[in-house]
Short mmCIF file of C-alpha atoms and ligand atoms in Angstrom, two decimals:
data_model
loop_
_atom_site.label_atom_id
_atom_site.label_comp_id
_atom_site.label_asym_id
_atom_site.label_seq_id
_atom_site.Cartn_x
_atom_site.Cartn_y
_atom_site.Cartn_z
CA MET A 1 34.09 -15.68 -26.74
CA GLY A 2 32.78 -17.96 -29.54
CA THR A 3 30.11 -17.24 -32.15
CA PRO A 4 27.16 -15.41 -30.54
CA PRO A 5 24.17 -17.77 -30.27
CA ALA A 6 20.96 -16.97 -32.17
CA PHE A 7 18.22 -15.15 -30.27
CA PRO A 8 15.27 -15.40 -29.49
CA LEU A 9 15.54 -18.80 -27.88
CA PRO A 10 12.35 -20.87 -28.10
CA ARG A 11 10.37 -22.05 -25.10
CA THR A 12 9.81 -25.77 -24.97
CA CYS A 13 7.36 -25.76 -22.03
CA PRO A 14 4.62 -23.08 -22.07
CA PHE A 15 4.99 -22.59 -18.32
CA ALA A 16 8.75 -21.98 -18.19
CA PRO A 17 11.30 -19.69 -19.85
CA PRO A 18 13.50 -21.13 -22.60
CA PRO A 19 15.73 -23.73 -20.90
CA ASP A 20 18.86 -21.89 -22.09
CA TYR A 21 18.09 -18.88 -19.89
CA ALA A 22 19.31 -20.71 -16.79
CA ARG A 23 22.60 -21.45 -18.55
CA LEU A 24 22.94 -17.81 -19.63
CA ARG A 25 22.17 -16.55 -16.14
CA ASP A 26 24.63 -18.96 -14.51
CA GLY A 27 27.33 -18.27 -17.09
CA GLN A 28 27.70 -14.57 -17.71
CA PRO A 29 25.57 -11.62 -16.49
CA ALA A 30 25.46 -10.20 -20.04
CA PHE A 31 25.75 -12.34 -23.13
CA GLN A 32 26.05 -11.33 -26.77
CA VAL A 33 23.51 -12.84 -29.18
CA ARG A 34 22.71 -12.61 -32.90
CA LEU A 35 19.16 -11.37 -33.69
CA PRO A 36 17.04 -12.45 -36.69
CA THR A 37 17.82 -9.04 -38.26
CA GLY A 38 21.52 -10.02 -38.23
CA ALA A 39 22.34 -7.42 -35.56
CA LEU A 40 24.19 -8.20 -32.34
CA ALA A 41 22.76 -7.36 -28.90
CA TRP A 42 23.41 -8.16 -25.25
CA VAL A 43 20.89 -10.20 -23.28
CA VAL A 44 20.71 -9.68 -19.54
CA SER A 45 18.91 -12.23 -17.39
CA ARG A 46 19.74 -11.73 -13.69
CA TYR A 47 17.06 -10.04 -11.59
CA ALA A 48 19.27 -7.34 -10.03
CA ASP A 49 20.85 -6.39 -13.38
CA VAL A 50 17.53 -6.30 -15.25
CA ARG A 51 15.96 -4.02 -12.65
CA ALA A 52 18.99 -1.77 -12.43
CA LEU A 53 19.17 -1.34 -16.22
CA LEU A 54 15.41 -0.71 -16.53
CA ALA A 55 15.86 2.19 -14.08
CA ASP A 56 19.14 3.50 -15.55
CA PRO A 57 18.95 6.88 -17.33
CA GLN A 58 22.01 5.82 -19.37
CA VAL A 59 19.82 3.19 -21.03
CA SER A 60 17.58 4.41 -23.85
CA ALA A 61 14.33 2.97 -25.24
CA ASP A 62 14.51 5.11 -28.40
CA ALA A 63 13.91 2.92 -31.43
CA ARG A 64 15.77 5.37 -33.69
CA HIS A 65 19.18 4.23 -32.37
CA PRO A 66 20.91 2.29 -35.17
CA SER A 67 21.51 -0.69 -32.85
CA PHE A 68 18.00 -0.76 -31.32
CA PRO A 69 17.58 -4.53 -30.88
CA ALA A 70 14.18 -5.16 -32.50
CA MET A 71 13.72 -8.84 -33.33
CA GLY A 72 12.32 -8.16 -36.80
CA VAL A 73 13.07 -5.68 -39.56
CA GLY A 74 9.39 -4.66 -39.72
CA GLU A 75 9.23 -3.93 -36.02
CA ARG A 76 12.51 -1.96 -36.10
CA GLU A 77 11.51 0.31 -38.96
CA THR A 78 7.93 0.95 -37.87
CA ALA A 79 8.99 1.67 -34.27
CA ALA A 80 11.60 4.19 -35.49
CA ARG A 81 9.08 5.79 -37.85
CA ASN A 82 5.91 5.87 -35.69
CA ARG A 83 7.68 6.32 -32.33
CA PRO A 84 5.11 4.72 -30.00
CA PHE A 85 5.89 6.15 -26.55
CA ILE A 86 7.05 2.74 -25.26
CA ARG A 87 10.00 3.23 -27.63
CA THR A 88 10.86 6.83 -26.67
CA ASP A 89 12.84 8.57 -23.90
CA PRO A 90 12.06 11.62 -21.75
CA PRO A 91 10.97 14.31 -22.36
CA ASP A 92 8.72 12.94 -25.18
CA HIS A 93 7.95 9.81 -23.18
CA THR A 94 7.05 11.80 -20.05
CA ARG A 95 4.72 14.12 -21.96
CA ILE A 96 2.77 11.31 -23.62
CA ARG A 97 2.67 9.04 -20.57
CA ARG A 98 1.31 11.86 -18.36
CA MET A 99 -1.52 12.34 -20.80
CA LEU A 100 -2.63 8.73 -20.28
CA GLN A 101 -1.81 8.26 -16.61
CA ALA A 102 -5.10 9.58 -15.20
CA GLU A 103 -7.01 7.04 -17.30
CA PHE A 104 -5.31 4.02 -15.73
CA THR A 105 -5.59 4.71 -12.00
CA ALA A 106 -6.71 1.95 -9.60
CA ARG A 107 -9.95 3.91 -9.07
CA ARG A 108 -10.78 4.04 -12.78
CA VAL A 109 -10.11 0.32 -12.99
CA ARG A 110 -12.38 -0.39 -9.98
CA ASP A 111 -15.20 1.42 -11.79
CA MET A 112 -14.69 -0.87 -14.78
CA VAL A 113 -15.00 -4.13 -12.77
CA PRO A 114 -18.80 -4.62 -13.05
CA GLY A 115 -18.71 -4.08 -16.83
CA LEU A 116 -15.71 -6.40 -17.25
CA THR A 117 -17.39 -9.10 -15.16
CA ALA A 118 -20.62 -8.85 -17.16
CA PHE A 119 -18.63 -9.13 -20.39
CA ALA A 120 -16.71 -12.22 -19.17
CA GLU A 121 -20.03 -13.79 -18.15
CA SER A 122 -21.46 -13.10 -21.61
CA LEU A 123 -18.48 -14.80 -23.26
CA VAL A 124 -19.03 -17.88 -21.10
CA ASP A 125 -22.75 -17.79 -22.01
CA GLU A 126 -21.67 -17.98 -25.64
CA MET A 127 -19.27 -20.84 -24.92
CA ILE A 128 -22.07 -22.76 -23.23
CA ALA A 129 -24.46 -22.04 -26.10
CA THR A 130 -21.86 -23.27 -28.64
CA GLY A 131 -21.01 -26.34 -26.60
CA PRO A 132 -17.60 -27.99 -26.09
CA PRO A 133 -14.94 -28.10 -27.33
CA VAL A 134 -14.10 -24.43 -27.89
CA ASP A 135 -10.80 -22.65 -28.41
CA LEU A 136 -10.32 -20.59 -25.26
CA VAL A 137 -7.82 -18.27 -27.01
CA SER A 138 -10.12 -17.05 -29.78
CA VAL A 139 -13.50 -17.41 -28.07
CA PHE A 140 -12.64 -16.02 -24.65
CA ALA A 141 -9.10 -14.65 -24.10
CA ASN A 142 -8.71 -12.60 -27.29
CA ARG A 143 -12.20 -11.13 -27.04
CA MET A 144 -11.90 -10.31 -23.34
CA SER A 145 -8.57 -8.50 -23.71
CA THR A 146 -9.27 -6.75 -27.02
CA ALA A 147 -12.82 -5.60 -26.26
CA THR A 148 -11.64 -4.25 -22.87
CA VAL A 149 -8.99 -1.98 -24.30
CA LEU A 150 -11.14 -0.93 -27.27
CA ASN A 151 -14.09 -0.07 -25.01
CA LEU A 152 -11.81 1.92 -22.76
CA MET A 153 -10.49 3.85 -25.75
CA GLY A 154 -13.86 4.31 -27.42
CA VAL A 155 -12.86 2.33 -30.51
CA PRO A 156 -15.62 0.15 -32.07
CA THR A 157 -15.47 -3.52 -31.09
CA ASP A 158 -17.14 -5.04 -34.15
CA ASN A 159 -13.94 -6.49 -35.63
CA LEU A 160 -11.73 -7.88 -32.87
CA GLU A 161 -9.83 -10.14 -35.27
CA PHE A 162 -8.62 -7.06 -37.16
CA PHE A 163 -6.67 -5.93 -34.07
CA ARG A 164 -5.30 -9.43 -33.50
CA ASP A 165 -3.95 -9.44 -37.06
CA VAL A 166 -2.47 -5.93 -36.78
CA THR A 167 -0.63 -6.95 -33.58
CA ARG A 168 0.62 -10.14 -35.17
CA ILE A 169 1.92 -8.54 -38.33
CA SER A 170 3.34 -5.35 -36.81
CA GLY A 171 5.15 -7.24 -34.03
CA GLY A 172 5.81 -10.44 -36.00
CA ARG A 173 9.48 -11.29 -36.23
CA GLY A 174 9.15 -12.42 -39.83
CA SER A 175 7.31 -9.30 -41.10
CA THR A 176 8.98 -6.97 -43.57
CA ALA A 177 8.92 -3.20 -42.98
CA GLU A 178 6.30 -2.84 -45.73
CA GLU A 179 4.03 -5.51 -44.23
CA ALA A 180 4.31 -4.07 -40.73
CA GLN A 181 3.70 -0.49 -41.88
CA ALA A 182 0.75 -1.55 -44.06
CA ALA A 183 -0.89 -3.32 -41.09
CA LEU A 184 -0.38 -0.29 -38.87
CA GLY A 185 -1.51 2.00 -41.70
CA ASN A 186 -4.90 0.26 -41.80
CA MET A 187 -5.27 0.82 -38.08
CA PHE A 188 -4.14 4.46 -38.26
CA ARG A 189 -6.66 5.17 -41.03
CA MET A 190 -9.42 3.94 -38.75
CA PHE A 191 -8.12 6.11 -35.87
CA ASN A 192 -7.88 9.14 -38.16
CA GLU A 193 -11.59 8.93 -38.94
CA LEU A 194 -12.47 8.40 -35.28
CA ILE A 195 -10.39 11.44 -34.31
CA ASP A 196 -12.16 13.58 -36.92
CA ARG A 197 -15.52 12.57 -35.48
CA ARG A 198 -14.45 13.21 -31.89
CA LEU A 199 -13.26 16.71 -32.81
CA THR A 200 -16.82 17.66 -33.76
CA GLU A 201 -18.77 15.30 -31.50
CA PRO A 202 -16.79 14.36 -28.38
CA GLY A 203 -18.20 11.55 -26.23
CA GLU A 204 -17.43 10.08 -22.80
CA ASP A 205 -14.53 7.87 -23.86
CA LEU A 206 -10.77 8.13 -23.47
CA LEU A 207 -10.25 8.98 -27.13
CA SER A 208 -12.59 11.97 -26.78
CA ARG A 209 -10.69 13.22 -23.73
CA LEU A 210 -7.37 12.84 -25.54
CA VAL A 211 -8.72 14.67 -28.59
CA VAL A 212 -10.32 17.52 -26.63
CA ASN A 213 -7.70 18.01 -23.90
CA HIS A 214 -4.50 17.22 -25.77
CA LEU A 215 -4.90 17.26 -29.57
CA ALA A 216 -7.13 20.32 -29.81
CA THR A 217 -4.81 22.24 -27.44
CA GLY A 218 -1.71 21.33 -29.46
CA ALA A 219 -0.11 19.35 -26.60
CA VAL A 220 0.25 16.39 -28.99
CA ASN A 221 0.04 16.15 -32.75
CA ARG A 222 -2.19 13.76 -34.69
CA GLN A 223 0.60 11.31 -35.48
CA GLU A 224 1.60 11.11 -31.80
CA LEU A 225 -2.00 10.61 -30.76
CA MET A 226 -2.51 7.81 -33.29
CA SER A 227 0.64 5.95 -32.30
CA THR A 228 -0.29 6.34 -28.60
CA ILE A 229 -3.73 4.81 -29.15
CA GLY A 230 -2.17 2.13 -31.35
CA ILE A 231 0.52 1.06 -28.88
CA THR A 232 -1.92 1.00 -25.98
CA ILE A 233 -4.22 -1.35 -27.89
CA VAL A 234 -1.36 -3.50 -29.17
CA ALA A 235 0.43 -3.66 -25.80
CA GLY A 236 -2.81 -4.23 -23.91
CA ARG A 237 -4.34 -7.05 -25.89
CA GLU A 238 -1.72 -9.62 -26.87
CA THR A 239 -0.13 -9.77 -23.40
CA THR A 240 -3.46 -10.13 -21.62
CA THR A 241 -4.74 -12.70 -24.15
CA SER A 242 -1.68 -14.89 -23.47
CA MET A 243 -1.99 -14.48 -19.71
CA ILE A 244 -5.69 -15.40 -19.69
CA ALA A 245 -5.14 -18.55 -21.77
CA LEU A 246 -1.86 -19.79 -20.29
CA GLY A 247 -2.88 -18.83 -16.75
CA THR A 248 -6.05 -20.88 -17.10
CA ALA A 249 -3.95 -23.83 -18.32
CA VAL A 250 -1.68 -23.57 -15.25
CA LEU A 251 -4.72 -23.48 -12.96
CA LEU A 252 -6.28 -26.51 -14.65
CA GLU A 253 -3.02 -28.40 -14.10
CA ASN A 254 -3.27 -27.59 -10.37
CA PRO A 255 -6.68 -28.90 -9.28
CA ASP A 256 -5.92 -28.52 -5.55
CA LEU A 257 -5.36 -24.82 -6.07
CA VAL A 258 -8.60 -24.52 -8.03
CA THR A 259 -10.44 -26.08 -5.07
CA ALA A 260 -8.68 -23.67 -2.69
CA LEU A 261 -9.54 -20.70 -4.96
CA ARG A 262 -13.19 -21.64 -5.04
CA ALA A 263 -13.24 -21.77 -1.23
CA ASP A 264 -11.20 -18.60 -0.66
CA PRO A 265 -11.45 -15.85 -3.30
CA ALA A 266 -8.75 -13.89 -1.39
CA LEU A 267 -6.25 -16.32 -2.93
CA LEU A 268 -7.02 -14.94 -6.37
CA GLY A 269 -4.77 -11.85 -6.04
CA PRO A 270 -1.62 -13.78 -5.02
CA THR A 271 -2.41 -16.42 -7.67
CA VAL A 272 -2.50 -13.77 -10.40
CA GLU A 273 0.85 -12.33 -9.22
CA GLU A 274 2.44 -15.77 -9.25
CA LEU A 275 1.05 -16.51 -12.72
CA LEU A 276 2.46 -13.20 -13.99
CA ARG A 277 5.89 -14.12 -12.61
CA LEU A 278 5.83 -17.73 -13.72
CA LEU A 279 4.66 -17.10 -17.28
CA SER A 280 6.42 -13.74 -17.90
CA VAL A 281 4.81 -13.53 -21.35
CA ALA A 282 6.27 -10.07 -22.11
CA ASP A 283 9.77 -11.50 -21.60
CA SER A 284 11.63 -9.71 -24.38
CA ILE A 285 9.51 -6.58 -24.80
CA PRO A 286 12.02 -4.32 -22.95
CA LEU A 287 14.48 -3.49 -25.74
CA ARG A 288 17.08 -0.84 -25.01
CA VAL A 289 20.35 0.76 -26.11
CA ALA A 290 23.30 1.69 -23.85
CA THR A 291 24.02 5.41 -24.20
CA ALA A 292 27.21 5.17 -22.11
CA ASP A 293 29.69 2.38 -21.39
CA LEU A 294 27.97 0.16 -18.82
CA ASP A 295 29.22 -2.39 -16.32
CA VAL A 296 26.74 -5.27 -16.13
CA GLY A 297 27.92 -7.52 -13.30
CA GLY A 298 31.54 -7.10 -14.42
CA VAL A 299 30.85 -7.36 -18.17
CA ARG A 300 31.52 -4.18 -20.16
CA VAL A 301 28.69 -3.21 -22.51
CA PRO A 302 29.95 -0.40 -24.79
CA ALA A 303 27.90 2.74 -25.47
CA GLY A 304 25.72 2.30 -28.56
CA ASP A 305 25.14 -1.46 -28.12
CA GLY A 306 21.63 -2.97 -27.97
CA LEU A 307 20.33 -4.54 -24.76
CA ILE A 308 17.49 -7.03 -24.23
CA LEU A 309 16.40 -7.15 -20.61
CA LEU A 310 14.85 -10.58 -20.14
CA LEU A 311 11.88 -10.42 -17.80
CA ALA A 312 11.43 -14.21 -17.70
CA GLY A 313 15.14 -14.50 -16.89
CA ALA A 314 14.81 -12.05 -14.00
CA ASN A 315 11.55 -13.60 -12.75
CA HIS A 316 13.16 -17.05 -12.70
CA ASP A 317 16.38 -15.99 -10.98
CA PRO A 318 16.69 -18.68 -8.28
CA GLY A 319 18.57 -16.29 -5.98
CA VAL A 320 15.42 -14.15 -5.77
CA PHE A 321 12.61 -16.65 -6.40
CA PRO A 322 13.76 -20.02 -4.99
CA ASP A 323 12.78 -23.04 -7.07
CA PRO A 324 11.54 -20.61 -9.75
CA GLU A 325 9.79 -23.12 -12.01
CA ARG A 326 7.47 -24.13 -9.15
CA PHE A 327 4.04 -22.47 -9.24
CA ASP A 328 3.52 -21.26 -5.68
CA PRO A 329 0.92 -18.54 -4.99
CA HIS A 330 2.12 -18.46 -1.36
CA ARG A 331 5.53 -17.00 -2.23
CA THR A 332 6.38 -14.08 0.00
CA ASN A 333 8.41 -12.19 -2.63
CA ARG A 334 5.95 -10.56 -5.04
CA HIS A 335 8.45 -8.13 -6.57
CA HIS A 336 8.40 -9.72 -10.00
CA VAL A 337 9.12 -7.65 -13.09
CA ALA A 338 6.43 -9.13 -15.36
CA PHE A 339 5.17 -5.56 -15.98
CA GLY A 340 8.71 -4.20 -16.35
CA PHE A 341 10.23 -1.61 -14.00
CA GLY A 342 11.18 2.07 -14.09
CA ILE A 343 9.65 4.78 -16.26
CA HIS A 344 8.19 2.40 -18.85
CA GLN A 345 6.60 0.05 -16.30
CA CYS A 346 3.28 -1.12 -17.70
CA ILE A 347 0.70 1.65 -17.50
CA GLY A 348 -2.10 -0.93 -17.81
CA ALA A 349 -0.95 -3.15 -14.93
CA SER A 350 -3.99 -2.50 -12.67
CA LEU A 351 -6.35 -3.06 -15.58
CA ALA A 352 -4.53 -6.25 -16.60
CA ARG A 353 -4.69 -7.59 -13.03
CA ALA A 354 -8.44 -6.91 -12.93
CA GLU A 355 -8.98 -8.63 -16.30
CA LEU A 356 -7.03 -11.68 -15.15
CA GLU A 357 -8.78 -11.99 -11.78
CA ILE A 358 -12.18 -11.64 -13.43
CA SER A 359 -11.40 -14.07 -16.25
CA TYR A 360 -10.10 -16.85 -13.98
CA GLU A 361 -12.90 -16.33 -11.44
CA VAL A 362 -15.70 -16.38 -14.01
CA LEU A 363 -14.30 -19.36 -15.95
CA LEU A 364 -13.79 -21.48 -12.84
CA ARG A 365 -17.15 -20.55 -11.31
CA ARG A 366 -19.27 -20.93 -14.43
CA LEU A 367 -17.54 -24.02 -15.82
CA PRO A 368 -16.83 -26.27 -12.82
CA ASP A 369 -15.60 -29.13 -15.03
CA LEU A 370 -13.40 -26.98 -17.28
CA ARG A 371 -10.50 -28.99 -18.69
CA LEU A 372 -7.90 -28.95 -21.48
CA VAL A 373 -8.79 -31.14 -24.42
CA VAL A 374 -5.15 -31.78 -25.38
CA PRO A 375 -2.21 -32.33 -23.02
CA VAL A 376 -0.14 -29.23 -22.24
CA ALA A 377 2.84 -30.78 -24.06
CA GLU A 378 0.82 -30.77 -27.29
CA LEU A 379 -0.22 -27.11 -27.24
CA GLU A 380 1.18 -25.20 -30.21
CA LEU A 381 3.51 -22.54 -28.81
CA ARG A 382 3.86 -19.10 -30.38
CA ASN A 383 7.56 -18.24 -30.19
CA ASP A 384 7.72 -15.82 -33.12
CA SER A 385 5.96 -12.83 -31.61
CA ALA A 386 6.93 -10.12 -29.11
CA THR A 387 4.63 -11.75 -26.55
CA PHE A 388 4.88 -15.46 -25.82
CA GLY A 389 1.62 -17.40 -26.14
CA VAL A 390 -0.23 -20.40 -27.50
CA GLU A 391 -1.90 -20.45 -30.91
CA ALA A 392 -5.02 -22.16 -29.63
CA MET A 393 -6.17 -23.93 -26.47
CA PRO A 394 -9.14 -26.24 -26.92
CA VAL A 395 -11.14 -26.72 -23.72
CA ALA A 396 -14.20 -28.71 -22.72
CA TRP A 397 -16.36 -28.79 -19.54
C1 HEM B 401 -0.80 -9.19 -18.31
C2 HEM B 401 -0.82 -8.27 -19.22
C3 HEM B 401 0.32 -7.32 -19.49
C4 HEM B 401 1.68 -7.51 -19.40
C5 HEM B 401 2.42 -8.77 -18.97
C6 HEM B 401 2.30 -6.26 -19.79
C7 HEM B 401 3.67 -6.03 -19.80
C8 HEM B 401 4.27 -4.82 -20.07
C9 HEM B 401 5.68 -4.55 -19.96
C10 HEM B 401 6.74 -5.55 -19.55
C11 HEM B 401 5.89 -3.24 -20.28
C12 HEM B 401 7.21 -2.47 -20.25
C13 HEM B 401 7.96 -2.55 -21.55
C14 HEM B 401 9.32 -1.87 -21.53
O1 HEM B 401 9.86 -1.57 -20.47
O2 HEM B 401 9.88 -1.68 -22.61
C15 HEM B 401 4.59 -2.69 -20.63
C16 HEM B 401 4.38 -1.38 -21.04
C17 HEM B 401 3.16 -0.92 -21.48
N1 HEM B 401 1.94 -1.55 -21.37
FE1 HEM B 401 1.61 -3.41 -20.63
N2 HEM B 401 1.33 -5.35 -20.13
C18 HEM B 401 0.10 -5.95 -19.94
C19 HEM B 401 -1.14 -5.37 -20.11
C20 HEM B 401 -1.36 -4.10 -20.56
C21 HEM B 401 -2.65 -3.47 -20.73
C22 HEM B 401 -3.99 -4.13 -20.36
C23 HEM B 401 -2.43 -2.23 -21.27
C24 HEM B 401 -3.41 -1.15 -21.66
C25 HEM B 401 -4.67 -1.28 -21.79
C26 HEM B 401 -1.00 -2.08 -21.43
C27 HEM B 401 -0.38 -0.97 -21.97
C28 HEM B 401 0.99 -0.73 -21.91
C29 HEM B 401 1.61 0.49 -22.41
C30 HEM B 401 0.90 1.65 -23.09
C31 HEM B 401 2.98 0.37 -22.12
C32 HEM B 401 4.07 1.41 -22.42
C33 HEM B 401 4.33 2.21 -21.15
C34 HEM B 401 5.50 3.16 -21.26
O3 HEM B 401 6.35 3.01 -22.14
O4 HEM B 401 5.56 4.09 -20.44
N3 HEM B 401 -0.38 -3.23 -20.99
N4 HEM B 401 3.62 -3.66 -20.47
#
């Protein structure tokens, strides 16, 4: 094998995985790449392999492994130090995830729908009051996703940009360990004060329940609680922001579907699933390490090596999703892995689906002439962050 190619590979079209993924998938089931940190890791891009490895107990998500394949030095060191539960293994992972599980049930999410809809409507009211053009990313998508997760947690929503910056710096591939830890430190200081207040004056929010039922009983310590709140906010906002913005762009490029959606709201659910598959914005979030020698489709991955399980690769495997680059809400196979698979599968998936359905529905209903101001090919793509997205998306109506 020659020199390992550099990874991550950039996307050139916002609606499709990096073009090289198809070549990787057709060439070898597992392929060694060089990360920006200088480390080597294996990328896996076939659907069956990605799913099997996500469910394999011989594959660890623990960021403390020396070859954990973080894309940036900052991300690697802060993940190993703060141990957000997305980057841990059982039994720690099981203990923390159980504590949150009851808060993310389909029923809880259903109860949130009226509030989420009213909030989306209020954002569109503001867009209308400002007048076109507006940047859909900052004015709608970022606020919708960030305020939702902060409200759920019981964290004040008066500075949404602060959380956008923390996510950017802590997950940014170019951030140093000091920069990433300083950004997270600012957020943890805020949580520390909120926790102190909840210990004496608990309210009705998720943070209060975590403090009363889990911190005060000793089931988790303060550091674990802070990194759990932090990762839930970070994981919940950037992904959903990207999906709201890019999903809207895909819809606007498919006017026949928009007409069909307006006539038949039942199409909204399948449309959201297809957008999740097509865009696969959390493509390279599942980072792992082999804890035993593995056979990935005939390729030997030695114990101790880093693994990147490409969700966009899996979701565009033509053997599973024929003509994968085509946007087709009528596909019969809905078993995409946009939310991952196995024990770390996204805990916020039901909430994310609700946010997406509500966002698309409200935008299309309230702004019948919604359109992109610049052609899709001219959107500035964000390839340097854990979640793929666009920097800005000016729209008019
Ligand atoms: C469309 C939006 C979203 C996408 C595409 C997405 C994607 C993902 C993926 C792929 C994983 C698994 C990562 C891995 O296996 O290493 C994950 C985990 C996670 N997500 Fe999401 N997510 C979204 C929205 C949300 C929301 C709204 C929340 C919370 C409010 C959330 C909270 C989490 C948490 C806490 C984890 C870690 C779960 C664990 O390790 O057990 N996500 N997400």
